[in-house]
mmCIF file of C-alpha atoms and ligand atoms in Angstrom:
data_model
loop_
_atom_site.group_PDB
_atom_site.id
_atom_site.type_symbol
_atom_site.label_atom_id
_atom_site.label_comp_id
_atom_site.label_asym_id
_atom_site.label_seq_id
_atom_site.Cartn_x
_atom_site.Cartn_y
_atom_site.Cartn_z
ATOM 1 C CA UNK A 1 178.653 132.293 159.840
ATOM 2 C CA UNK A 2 181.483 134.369 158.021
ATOM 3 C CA UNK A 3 178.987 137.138 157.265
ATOM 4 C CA UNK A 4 176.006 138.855 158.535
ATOM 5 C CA UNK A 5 173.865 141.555 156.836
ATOM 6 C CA UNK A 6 171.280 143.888 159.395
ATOM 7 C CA UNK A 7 169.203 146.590 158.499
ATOM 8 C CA UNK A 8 170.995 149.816 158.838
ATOM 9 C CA UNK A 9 171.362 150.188 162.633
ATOM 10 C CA UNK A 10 170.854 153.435 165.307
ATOM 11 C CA UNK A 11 172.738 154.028 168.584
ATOM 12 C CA UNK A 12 170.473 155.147 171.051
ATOM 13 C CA UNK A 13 172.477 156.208 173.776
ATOM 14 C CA UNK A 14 176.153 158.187 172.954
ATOM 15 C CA UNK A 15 178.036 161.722 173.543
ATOM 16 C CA UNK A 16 179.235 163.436 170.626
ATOM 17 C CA UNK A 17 180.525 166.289 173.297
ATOM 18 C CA UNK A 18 181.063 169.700 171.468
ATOM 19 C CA UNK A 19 183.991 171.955 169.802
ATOM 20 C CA UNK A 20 186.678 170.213 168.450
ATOM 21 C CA UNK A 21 185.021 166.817 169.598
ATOM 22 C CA UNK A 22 183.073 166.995 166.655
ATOM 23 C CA UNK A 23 184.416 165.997 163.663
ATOM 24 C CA UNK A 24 185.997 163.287 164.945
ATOM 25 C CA UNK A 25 182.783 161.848 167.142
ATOM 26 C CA UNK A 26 180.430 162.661 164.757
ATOM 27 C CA UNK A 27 181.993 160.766 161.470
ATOM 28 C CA UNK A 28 182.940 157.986 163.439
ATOM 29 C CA UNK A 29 179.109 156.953 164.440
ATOM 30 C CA UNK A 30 177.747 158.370 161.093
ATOM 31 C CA UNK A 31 179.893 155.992 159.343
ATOM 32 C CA UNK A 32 177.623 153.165 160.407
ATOM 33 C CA UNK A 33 174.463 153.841 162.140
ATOM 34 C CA UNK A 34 171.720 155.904 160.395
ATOM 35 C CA UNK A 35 170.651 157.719 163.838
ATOM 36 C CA UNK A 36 171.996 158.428 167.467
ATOM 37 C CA UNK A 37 170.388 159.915 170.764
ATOM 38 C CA UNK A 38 172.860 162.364 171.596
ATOM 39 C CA UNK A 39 173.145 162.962 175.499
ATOM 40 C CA UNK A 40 172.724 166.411 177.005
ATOM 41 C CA UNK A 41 175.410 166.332 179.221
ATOM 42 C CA UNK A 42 178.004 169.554 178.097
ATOM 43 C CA UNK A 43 179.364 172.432 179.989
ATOM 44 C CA UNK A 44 176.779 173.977 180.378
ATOM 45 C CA UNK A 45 173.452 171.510 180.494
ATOM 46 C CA UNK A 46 171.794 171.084 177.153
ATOM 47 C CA UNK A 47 168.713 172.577 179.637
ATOM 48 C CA UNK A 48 166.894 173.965 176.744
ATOM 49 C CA UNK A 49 165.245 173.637 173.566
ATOM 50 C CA UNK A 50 167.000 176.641 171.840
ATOM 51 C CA UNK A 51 170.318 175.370 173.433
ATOM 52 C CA UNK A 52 169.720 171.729 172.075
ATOM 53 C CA UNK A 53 168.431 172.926 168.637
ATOM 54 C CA UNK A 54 171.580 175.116 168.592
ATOM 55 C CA UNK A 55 173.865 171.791 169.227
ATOM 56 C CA UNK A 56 172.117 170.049 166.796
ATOM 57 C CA UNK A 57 172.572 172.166 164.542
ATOM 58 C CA UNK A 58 176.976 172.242 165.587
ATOM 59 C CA UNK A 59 176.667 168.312 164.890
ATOM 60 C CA UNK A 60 175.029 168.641 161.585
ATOM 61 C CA UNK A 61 177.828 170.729 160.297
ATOM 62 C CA UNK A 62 180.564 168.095 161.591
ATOM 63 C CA UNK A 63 178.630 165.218 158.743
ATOM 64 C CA UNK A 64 180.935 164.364 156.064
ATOM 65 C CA UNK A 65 179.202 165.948 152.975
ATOM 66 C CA UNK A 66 176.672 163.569 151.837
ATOM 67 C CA UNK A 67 175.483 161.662 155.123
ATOM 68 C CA UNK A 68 172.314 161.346 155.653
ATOM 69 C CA UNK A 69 172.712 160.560 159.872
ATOM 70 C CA UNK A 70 170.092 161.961 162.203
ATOM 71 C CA UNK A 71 171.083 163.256 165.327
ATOM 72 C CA UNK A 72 168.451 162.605 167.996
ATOM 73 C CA UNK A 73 168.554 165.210 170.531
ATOM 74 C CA UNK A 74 167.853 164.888 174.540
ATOM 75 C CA UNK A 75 166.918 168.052 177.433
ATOM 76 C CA UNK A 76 168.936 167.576 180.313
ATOM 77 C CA UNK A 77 166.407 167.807 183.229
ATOM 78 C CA UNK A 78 167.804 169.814 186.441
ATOM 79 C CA UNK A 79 166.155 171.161 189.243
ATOM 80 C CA UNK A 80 164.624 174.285 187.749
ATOM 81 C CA UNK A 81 163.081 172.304 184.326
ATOM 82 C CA UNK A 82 159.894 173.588 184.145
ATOM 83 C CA UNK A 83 156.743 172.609 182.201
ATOM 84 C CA UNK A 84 157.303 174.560 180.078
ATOM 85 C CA UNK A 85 160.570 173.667 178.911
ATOM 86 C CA UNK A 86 159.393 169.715 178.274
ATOM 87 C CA UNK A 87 156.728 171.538 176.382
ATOM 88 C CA UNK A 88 158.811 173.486 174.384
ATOM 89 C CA UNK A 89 161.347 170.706 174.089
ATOM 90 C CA UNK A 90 158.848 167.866 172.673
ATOM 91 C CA UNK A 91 157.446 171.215 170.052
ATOM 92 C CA UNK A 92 160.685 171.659 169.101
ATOM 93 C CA UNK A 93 161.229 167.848 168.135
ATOM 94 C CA UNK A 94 163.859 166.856 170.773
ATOM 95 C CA UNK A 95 163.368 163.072 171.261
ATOM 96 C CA UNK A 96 163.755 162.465 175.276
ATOM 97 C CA UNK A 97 164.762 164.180 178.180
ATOM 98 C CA UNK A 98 167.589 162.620 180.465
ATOM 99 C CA UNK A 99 168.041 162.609 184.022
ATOM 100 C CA UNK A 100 171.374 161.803 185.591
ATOM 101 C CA UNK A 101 172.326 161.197 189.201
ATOM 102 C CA UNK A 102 173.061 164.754 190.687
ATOM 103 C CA UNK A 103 177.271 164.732 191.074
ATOM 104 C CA UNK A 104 177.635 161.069 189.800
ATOM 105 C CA UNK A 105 179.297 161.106 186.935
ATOM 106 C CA UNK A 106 180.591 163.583 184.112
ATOM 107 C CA UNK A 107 179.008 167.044 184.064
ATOM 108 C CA UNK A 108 176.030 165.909 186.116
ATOM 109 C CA UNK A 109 176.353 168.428 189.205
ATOM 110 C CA UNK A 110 173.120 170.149 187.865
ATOM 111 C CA UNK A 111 170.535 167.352 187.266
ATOM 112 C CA UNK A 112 168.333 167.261 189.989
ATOM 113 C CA UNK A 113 168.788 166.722 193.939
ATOM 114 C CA UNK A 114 165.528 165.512 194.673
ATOM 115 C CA UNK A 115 163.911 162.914 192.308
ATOM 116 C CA UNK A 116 160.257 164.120 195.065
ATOM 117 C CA UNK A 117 159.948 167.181 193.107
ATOM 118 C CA UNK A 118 160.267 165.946 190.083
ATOM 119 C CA UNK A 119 157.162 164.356 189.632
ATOM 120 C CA UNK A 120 155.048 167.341 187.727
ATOM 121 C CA UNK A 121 157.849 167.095 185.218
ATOM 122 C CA UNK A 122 157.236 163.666 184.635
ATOM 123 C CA UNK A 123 153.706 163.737 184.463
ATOM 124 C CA UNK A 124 154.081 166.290 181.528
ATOM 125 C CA UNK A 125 155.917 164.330 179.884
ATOM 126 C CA UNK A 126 153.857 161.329 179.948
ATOM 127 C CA UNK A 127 151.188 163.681 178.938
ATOM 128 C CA UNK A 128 153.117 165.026 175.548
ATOM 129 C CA UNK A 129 154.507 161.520 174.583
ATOM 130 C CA UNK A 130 158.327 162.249 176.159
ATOM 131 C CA UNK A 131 160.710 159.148 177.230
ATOM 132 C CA UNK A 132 162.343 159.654 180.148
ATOM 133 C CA UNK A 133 166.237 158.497 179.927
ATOM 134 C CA UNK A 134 167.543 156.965 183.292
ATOM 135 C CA UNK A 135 170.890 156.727 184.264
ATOM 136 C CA UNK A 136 169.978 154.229 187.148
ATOM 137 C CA UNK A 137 172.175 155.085 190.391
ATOM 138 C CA UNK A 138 171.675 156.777 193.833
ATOM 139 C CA UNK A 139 174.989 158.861 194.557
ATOM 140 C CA UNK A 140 174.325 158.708 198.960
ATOM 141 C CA UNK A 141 177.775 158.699 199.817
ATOM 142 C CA UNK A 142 177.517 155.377 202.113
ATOM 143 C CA UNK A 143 176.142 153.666 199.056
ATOM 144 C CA UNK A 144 178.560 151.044 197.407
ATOM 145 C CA UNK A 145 179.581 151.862 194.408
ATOM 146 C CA UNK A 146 179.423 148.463 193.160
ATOM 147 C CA UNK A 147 175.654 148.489 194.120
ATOM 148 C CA UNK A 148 174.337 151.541 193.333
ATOM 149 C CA UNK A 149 172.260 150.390 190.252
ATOM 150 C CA UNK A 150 169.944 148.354 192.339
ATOM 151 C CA UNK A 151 169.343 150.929 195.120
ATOM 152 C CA UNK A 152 168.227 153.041 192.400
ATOM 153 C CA UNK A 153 166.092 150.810 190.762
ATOM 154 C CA UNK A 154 164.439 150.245 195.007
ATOM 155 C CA UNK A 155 164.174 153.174 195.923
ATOM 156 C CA UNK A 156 163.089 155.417 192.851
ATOM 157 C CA UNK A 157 162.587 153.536 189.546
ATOM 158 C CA UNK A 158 160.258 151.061 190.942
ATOM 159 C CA UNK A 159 157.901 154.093 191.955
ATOM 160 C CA UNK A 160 158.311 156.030 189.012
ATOM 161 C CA UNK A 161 157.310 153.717 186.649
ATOM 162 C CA UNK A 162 154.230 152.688 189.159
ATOM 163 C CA UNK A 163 153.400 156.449 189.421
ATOM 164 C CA UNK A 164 153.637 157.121 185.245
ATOM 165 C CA UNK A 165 152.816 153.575 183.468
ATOM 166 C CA UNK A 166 152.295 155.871 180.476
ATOM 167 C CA UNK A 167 155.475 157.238 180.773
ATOM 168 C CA UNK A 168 158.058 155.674 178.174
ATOM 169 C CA UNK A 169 161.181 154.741 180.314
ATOM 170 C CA UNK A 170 164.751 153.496 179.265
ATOM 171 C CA UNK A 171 167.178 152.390 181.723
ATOM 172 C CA UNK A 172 170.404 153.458 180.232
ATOM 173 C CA UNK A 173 173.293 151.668 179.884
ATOM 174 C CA UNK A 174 172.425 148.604 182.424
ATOM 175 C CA UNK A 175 175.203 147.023 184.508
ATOM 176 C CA UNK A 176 173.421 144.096 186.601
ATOM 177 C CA UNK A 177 171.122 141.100 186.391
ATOM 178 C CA UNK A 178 168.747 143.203 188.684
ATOM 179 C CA UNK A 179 168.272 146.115 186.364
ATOM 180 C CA UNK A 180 167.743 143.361 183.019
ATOM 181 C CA UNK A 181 165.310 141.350 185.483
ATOM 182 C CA UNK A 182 163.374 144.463 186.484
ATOM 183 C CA UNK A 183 163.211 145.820 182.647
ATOM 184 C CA UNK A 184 162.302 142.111 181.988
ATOM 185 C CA UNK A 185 159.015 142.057 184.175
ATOM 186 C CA UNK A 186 158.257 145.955 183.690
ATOM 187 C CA UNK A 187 155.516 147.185 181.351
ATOM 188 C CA UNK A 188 155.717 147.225 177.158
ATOM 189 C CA UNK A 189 156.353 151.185 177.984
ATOM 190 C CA UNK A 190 160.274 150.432 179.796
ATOM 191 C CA UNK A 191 163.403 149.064 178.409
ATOM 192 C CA UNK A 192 166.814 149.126 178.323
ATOM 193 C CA UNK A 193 170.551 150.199 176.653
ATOM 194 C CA UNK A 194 173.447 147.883 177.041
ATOM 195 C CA UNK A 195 176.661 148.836 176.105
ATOM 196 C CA UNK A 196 179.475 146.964 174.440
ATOM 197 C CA UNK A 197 182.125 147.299 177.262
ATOM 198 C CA UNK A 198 179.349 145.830 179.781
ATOM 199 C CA UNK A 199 178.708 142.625 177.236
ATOM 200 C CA UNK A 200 182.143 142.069 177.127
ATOM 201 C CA UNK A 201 183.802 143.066 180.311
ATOM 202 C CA UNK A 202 183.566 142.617 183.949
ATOM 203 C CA UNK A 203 185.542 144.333 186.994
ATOM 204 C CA UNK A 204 188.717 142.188 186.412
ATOM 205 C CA UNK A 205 189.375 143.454 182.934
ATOM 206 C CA UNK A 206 189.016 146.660 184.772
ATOM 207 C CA UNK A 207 191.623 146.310 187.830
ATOM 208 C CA UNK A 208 193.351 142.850 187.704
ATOM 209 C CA UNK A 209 196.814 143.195 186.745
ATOM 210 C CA UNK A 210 196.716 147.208 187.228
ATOM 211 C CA UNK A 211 194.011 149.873 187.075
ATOM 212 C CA UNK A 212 192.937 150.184 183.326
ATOM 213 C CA UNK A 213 191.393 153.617 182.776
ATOM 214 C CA UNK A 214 190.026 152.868 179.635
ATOM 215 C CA UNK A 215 187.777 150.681 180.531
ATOM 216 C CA UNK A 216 186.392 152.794 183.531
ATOM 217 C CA UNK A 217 183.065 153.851 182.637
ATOM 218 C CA UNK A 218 179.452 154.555 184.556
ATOM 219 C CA UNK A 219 177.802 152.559 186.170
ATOM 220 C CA UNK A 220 181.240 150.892 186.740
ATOM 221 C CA UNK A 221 181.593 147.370 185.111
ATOM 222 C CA UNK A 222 180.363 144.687 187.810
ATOM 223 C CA UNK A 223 181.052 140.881 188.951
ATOM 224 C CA UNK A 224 180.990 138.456 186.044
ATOM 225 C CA UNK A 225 177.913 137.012 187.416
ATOM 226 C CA UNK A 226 176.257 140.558 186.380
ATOM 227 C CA UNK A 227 177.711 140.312 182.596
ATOM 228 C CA UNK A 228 176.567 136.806 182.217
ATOM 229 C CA UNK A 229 173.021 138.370 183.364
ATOM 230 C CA UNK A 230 172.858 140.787 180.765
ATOM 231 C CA UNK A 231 174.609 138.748 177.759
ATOM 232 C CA UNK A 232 171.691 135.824 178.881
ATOM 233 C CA UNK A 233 169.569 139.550 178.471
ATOM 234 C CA UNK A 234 171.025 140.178 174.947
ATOM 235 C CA UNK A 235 170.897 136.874 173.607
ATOM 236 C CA UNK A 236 167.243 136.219 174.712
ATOM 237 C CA UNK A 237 166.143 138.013 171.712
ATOM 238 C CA UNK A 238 163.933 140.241 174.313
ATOM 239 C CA UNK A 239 162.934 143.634 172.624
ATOM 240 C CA UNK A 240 163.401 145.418 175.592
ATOM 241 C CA UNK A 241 167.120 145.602 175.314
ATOM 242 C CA UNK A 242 168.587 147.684 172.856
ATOM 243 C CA UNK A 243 172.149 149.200 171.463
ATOM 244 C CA UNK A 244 173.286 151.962 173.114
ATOM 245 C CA UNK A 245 177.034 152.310 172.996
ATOM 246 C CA UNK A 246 177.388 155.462 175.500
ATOM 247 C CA UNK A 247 180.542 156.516 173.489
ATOM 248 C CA UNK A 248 182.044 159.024 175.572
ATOM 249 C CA UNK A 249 185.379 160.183 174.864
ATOM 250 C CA UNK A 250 187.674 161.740 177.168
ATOM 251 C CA UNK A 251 191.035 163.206 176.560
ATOM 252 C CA UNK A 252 193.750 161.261 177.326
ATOM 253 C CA UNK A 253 194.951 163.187 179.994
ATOM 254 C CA UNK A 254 191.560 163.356 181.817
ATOM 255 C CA UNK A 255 191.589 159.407 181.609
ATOM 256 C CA UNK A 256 194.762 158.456 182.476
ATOM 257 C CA UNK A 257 195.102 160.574 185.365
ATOM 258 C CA UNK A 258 195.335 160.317 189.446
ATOM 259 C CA UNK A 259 191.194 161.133 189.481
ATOM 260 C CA UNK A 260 190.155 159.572 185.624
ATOM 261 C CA UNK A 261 187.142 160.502 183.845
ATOM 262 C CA UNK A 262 184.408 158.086 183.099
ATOM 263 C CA UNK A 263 183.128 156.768 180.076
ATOM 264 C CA UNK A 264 185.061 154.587 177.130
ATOM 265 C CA UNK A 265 185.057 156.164 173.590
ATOM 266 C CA UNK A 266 183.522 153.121 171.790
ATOM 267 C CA UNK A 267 182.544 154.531 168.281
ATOM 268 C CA UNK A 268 185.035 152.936 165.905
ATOM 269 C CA UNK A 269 184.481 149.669 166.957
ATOM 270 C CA UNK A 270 180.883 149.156 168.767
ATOM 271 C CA UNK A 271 178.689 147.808 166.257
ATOM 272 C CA UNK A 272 181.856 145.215 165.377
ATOM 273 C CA UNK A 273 182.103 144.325 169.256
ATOM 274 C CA UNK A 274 178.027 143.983 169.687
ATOM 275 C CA UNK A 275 178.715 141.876 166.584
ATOM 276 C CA UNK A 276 181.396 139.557 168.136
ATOM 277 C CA UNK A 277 179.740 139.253 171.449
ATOM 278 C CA UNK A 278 176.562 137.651 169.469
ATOM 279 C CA UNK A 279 178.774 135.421 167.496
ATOM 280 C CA UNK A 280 180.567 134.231 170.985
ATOM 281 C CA UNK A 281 176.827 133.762 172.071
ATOM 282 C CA UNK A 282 176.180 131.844 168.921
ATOM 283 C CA UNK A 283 172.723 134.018 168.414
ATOM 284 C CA UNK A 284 173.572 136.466 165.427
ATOM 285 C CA UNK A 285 170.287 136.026 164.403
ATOM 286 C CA UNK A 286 169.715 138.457 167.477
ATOM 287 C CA UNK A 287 172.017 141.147 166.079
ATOM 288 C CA UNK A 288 168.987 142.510 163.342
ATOM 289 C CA UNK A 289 166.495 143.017 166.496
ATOM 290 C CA UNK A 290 169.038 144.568 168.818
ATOM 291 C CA UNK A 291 170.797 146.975 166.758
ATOM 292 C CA UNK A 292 168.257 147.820 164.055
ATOM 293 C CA UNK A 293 164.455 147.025 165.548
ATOM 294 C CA UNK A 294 164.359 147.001 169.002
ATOM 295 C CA UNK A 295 165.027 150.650 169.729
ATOM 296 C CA UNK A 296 163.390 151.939 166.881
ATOM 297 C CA UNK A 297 159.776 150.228 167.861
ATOM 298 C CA UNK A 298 160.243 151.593 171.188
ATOM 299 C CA UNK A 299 160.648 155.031 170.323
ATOM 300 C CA UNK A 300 157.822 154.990 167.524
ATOM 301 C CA UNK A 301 160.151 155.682 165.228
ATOM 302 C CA UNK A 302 160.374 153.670 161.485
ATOM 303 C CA UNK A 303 162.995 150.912 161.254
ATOM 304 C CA UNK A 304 166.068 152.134 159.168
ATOM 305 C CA UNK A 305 166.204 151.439 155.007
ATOM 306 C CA UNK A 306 169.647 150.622 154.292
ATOM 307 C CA UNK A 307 171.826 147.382 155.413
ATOM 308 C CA UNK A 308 175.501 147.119 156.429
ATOM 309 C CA UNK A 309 177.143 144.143 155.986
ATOM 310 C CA UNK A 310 180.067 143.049 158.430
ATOM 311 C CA UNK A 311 182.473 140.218 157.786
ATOM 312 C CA UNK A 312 184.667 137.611 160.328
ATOM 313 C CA UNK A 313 187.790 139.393 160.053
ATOM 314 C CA UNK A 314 190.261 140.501 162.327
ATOM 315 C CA UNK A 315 191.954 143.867 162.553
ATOM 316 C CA UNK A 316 193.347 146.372 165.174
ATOM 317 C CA UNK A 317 191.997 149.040 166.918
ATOM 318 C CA UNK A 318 193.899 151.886 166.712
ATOM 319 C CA UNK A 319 196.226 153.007 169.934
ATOM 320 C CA UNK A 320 195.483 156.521 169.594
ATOM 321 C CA UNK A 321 193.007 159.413 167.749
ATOM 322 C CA UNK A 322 194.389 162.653 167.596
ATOM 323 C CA UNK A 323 192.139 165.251 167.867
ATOM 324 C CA UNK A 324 191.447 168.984 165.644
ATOM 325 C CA UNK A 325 193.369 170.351 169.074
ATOM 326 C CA UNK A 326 195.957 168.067 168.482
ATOM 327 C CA UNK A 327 195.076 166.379 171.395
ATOM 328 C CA UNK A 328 194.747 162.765 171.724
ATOM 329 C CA UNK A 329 192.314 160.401 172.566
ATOM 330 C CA UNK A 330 192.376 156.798 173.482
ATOM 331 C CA UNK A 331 189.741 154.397 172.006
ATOM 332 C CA UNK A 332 187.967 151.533 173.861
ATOM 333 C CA UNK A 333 189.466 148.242 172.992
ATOM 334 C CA UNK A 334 193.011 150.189 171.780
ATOM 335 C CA UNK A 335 196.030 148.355 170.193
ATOM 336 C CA UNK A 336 193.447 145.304 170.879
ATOM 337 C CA UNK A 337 191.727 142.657 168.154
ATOM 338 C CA UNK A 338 188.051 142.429 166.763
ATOM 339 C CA UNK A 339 186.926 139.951 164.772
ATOM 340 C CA UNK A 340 184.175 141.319 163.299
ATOM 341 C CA UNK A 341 184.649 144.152 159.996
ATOM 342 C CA UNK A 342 182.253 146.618 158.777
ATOM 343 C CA UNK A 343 182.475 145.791 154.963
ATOM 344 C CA UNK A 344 179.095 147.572 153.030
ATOM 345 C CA UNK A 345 177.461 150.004 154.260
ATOM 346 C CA UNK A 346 174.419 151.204 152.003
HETATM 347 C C1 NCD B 1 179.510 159.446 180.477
HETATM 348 C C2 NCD B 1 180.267 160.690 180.031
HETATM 349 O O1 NCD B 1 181.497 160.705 180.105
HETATM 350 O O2 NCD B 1 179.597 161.635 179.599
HETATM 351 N N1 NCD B 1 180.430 158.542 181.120
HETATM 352 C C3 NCD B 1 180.243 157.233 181.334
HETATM 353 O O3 NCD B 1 181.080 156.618 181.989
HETATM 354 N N2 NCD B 1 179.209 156.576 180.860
HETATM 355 C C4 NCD B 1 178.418 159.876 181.364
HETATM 356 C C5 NCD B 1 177.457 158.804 181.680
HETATM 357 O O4 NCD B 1 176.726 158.323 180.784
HETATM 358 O O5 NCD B 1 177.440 158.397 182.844
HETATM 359 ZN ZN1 ZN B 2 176.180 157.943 178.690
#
């Protein structure tokens, strides 16, 4: 196939950060996906719903004139969320809240400590109708990095999902053939994000030949055997896995530095690398369900109108971005080839 048309498809998982971030993240995903769940985690928490109503609003003006993209917005949970705030949140229209591993990865030293007392939170939220984002990984200091996905999936997930089946779960970003296998045998009411660097990468492309920064993201990239697990995961068809690119663009300096940031700033070029990955897989008749379907049935929300069409073409991602600040940014996959083209978009 030399072509492939989908229904206009969403990104479920990204960060659009704030400021000057803006209006480059924000054009970049509106260009081809029709909606995005925007994660919570700025400087400070996104802890509120006057807060997150406020960014939405900051990421509305950054739309080139004309769009018609939806930013989805998420409450970042901490340990003084109260009822009241889920409440408040789910009146106020904000899609999900998120919880991240307290001190695991970027600006997540406020999300909760202790997943115990969290459990009135979730209850209310399975009570209004409010998915509960994962990012799936215990931070215990003795824990491996390399296996912290699974201990989190043993030693909490298993019990929150027992404790809540009512409660709509999505295990973000997934890294291992444990975390598709448990999404795989949970209930209709969990699922799963998988990313494009974690389809197409494993732990080599990350430090054989020299530590790559770019491609350091969280939950860290794992043994082949892990991104064989979830591209078997992908091209199953299943509709428990879903696109979520988890964007998330650093600076340069903050990447390529002696203590680099996490996260790989995927938007120019995700949807074309999802796109190659199910060509390599020889299932692009997968692509419509994943990108455009999947998500969108999960989260009760209607399935997109418009198509985009992408073509089998190759072209070159760009080395560098350069920011409003005039700082730069370096873009997953840089100076490297896709073969896959965004050509219409209506
Ligand atoms: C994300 C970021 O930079 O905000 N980084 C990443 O590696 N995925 C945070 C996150 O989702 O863990
Ligand atoms: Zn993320």
């Amino acid at each position: 196939m030399k072509e492939i048309t989908i229904q206009k498809p969403d990104d479920w998982h990204l960060h659009f950060r704030d400021g000057d971030f803006l209006a480059e993240t924000v054009p970049a995903t509106a260009r081809c996906f029709q909606r995005a769940i925007v994660m919570p985690n700025l400087m400070p928490p996104m802890a509120n719903a006057e807060m997150v109503l406020a960014y939405r609003e900051r990421i509305k003006t950054a739309l080139p004139t004309g769009s018609h993209f939806e930013p989805l917005m998420t409450l970042y949970l901490t340990n003084s969320t109260g009822l009241d705030d889920i409440r408040q949140a789910k009146a106020a229209g904000v899609i999900a809240a998120k919880l991240y591993p307290a001190g695991g990865t970027t600006n997540s030293s406020a999300a909760p400590s202790d997943l115990a007392t969290m459990t009135p939170v979730f209850e209310v939220m399975q009570e209004v109708g409010m998915p509960l984002l994962v990012h799936g990984e215990v931070t215990d200091s003795h824990i491996d990095i390399f296996d912290r996905e699974k201990v989190f999936i043993d030693r909490y997930l298993q019990k929150i999902v027992q404790d809540h089946p009512y409660l709509k779960v999505v295990m973000e970003h997934i890294t291992t053939a444990e975390a598709a296998q448990f999404v795989a045998e949970a209930s209709e009411n969990v699922a799963a994000t998988i990313t494009p660097q974690h389809l197409l990468l494993n732990r080599n492309d990350m430090l054989v030949g020299g530590i790559r920064p770019h491609n350091f993201c969280l939950p860290v990239l794992k043994r082949n055997t892990h991104q064989e697990a979830l591209r078997t995961a992908v091209a199953s068809g299943s509709h428990k896995y879903f696109l979520g690119s988890d964007s998330a663009p650093h600076e340069k300096h903050q990447k390529e530095s002696a203590c680099g940031c996490a996260g790989c700033y995927s938007a120019w070029s995700a949807l074309e690398l999802y796109t190659q990955v199910f060509d390599e897989l020889n299932v692009l008749d997968k692509l419509n369900g994943f990108a455009s379907c999947h998500g969108a049935d999960f989260y009760g929300l209607p399935r997109n109108q418009g198509t985009v069409t992408l073509v089998k073409e190759t072209w070159t991602v760009p080395e560098e971005i350069i920011l409003l600040n005039g700082k730069p940014i370096i873009p997953f996959f840089a100076g490297q080839e896709v073969h896959w083209r965004v050509k219409i978009n209506d």
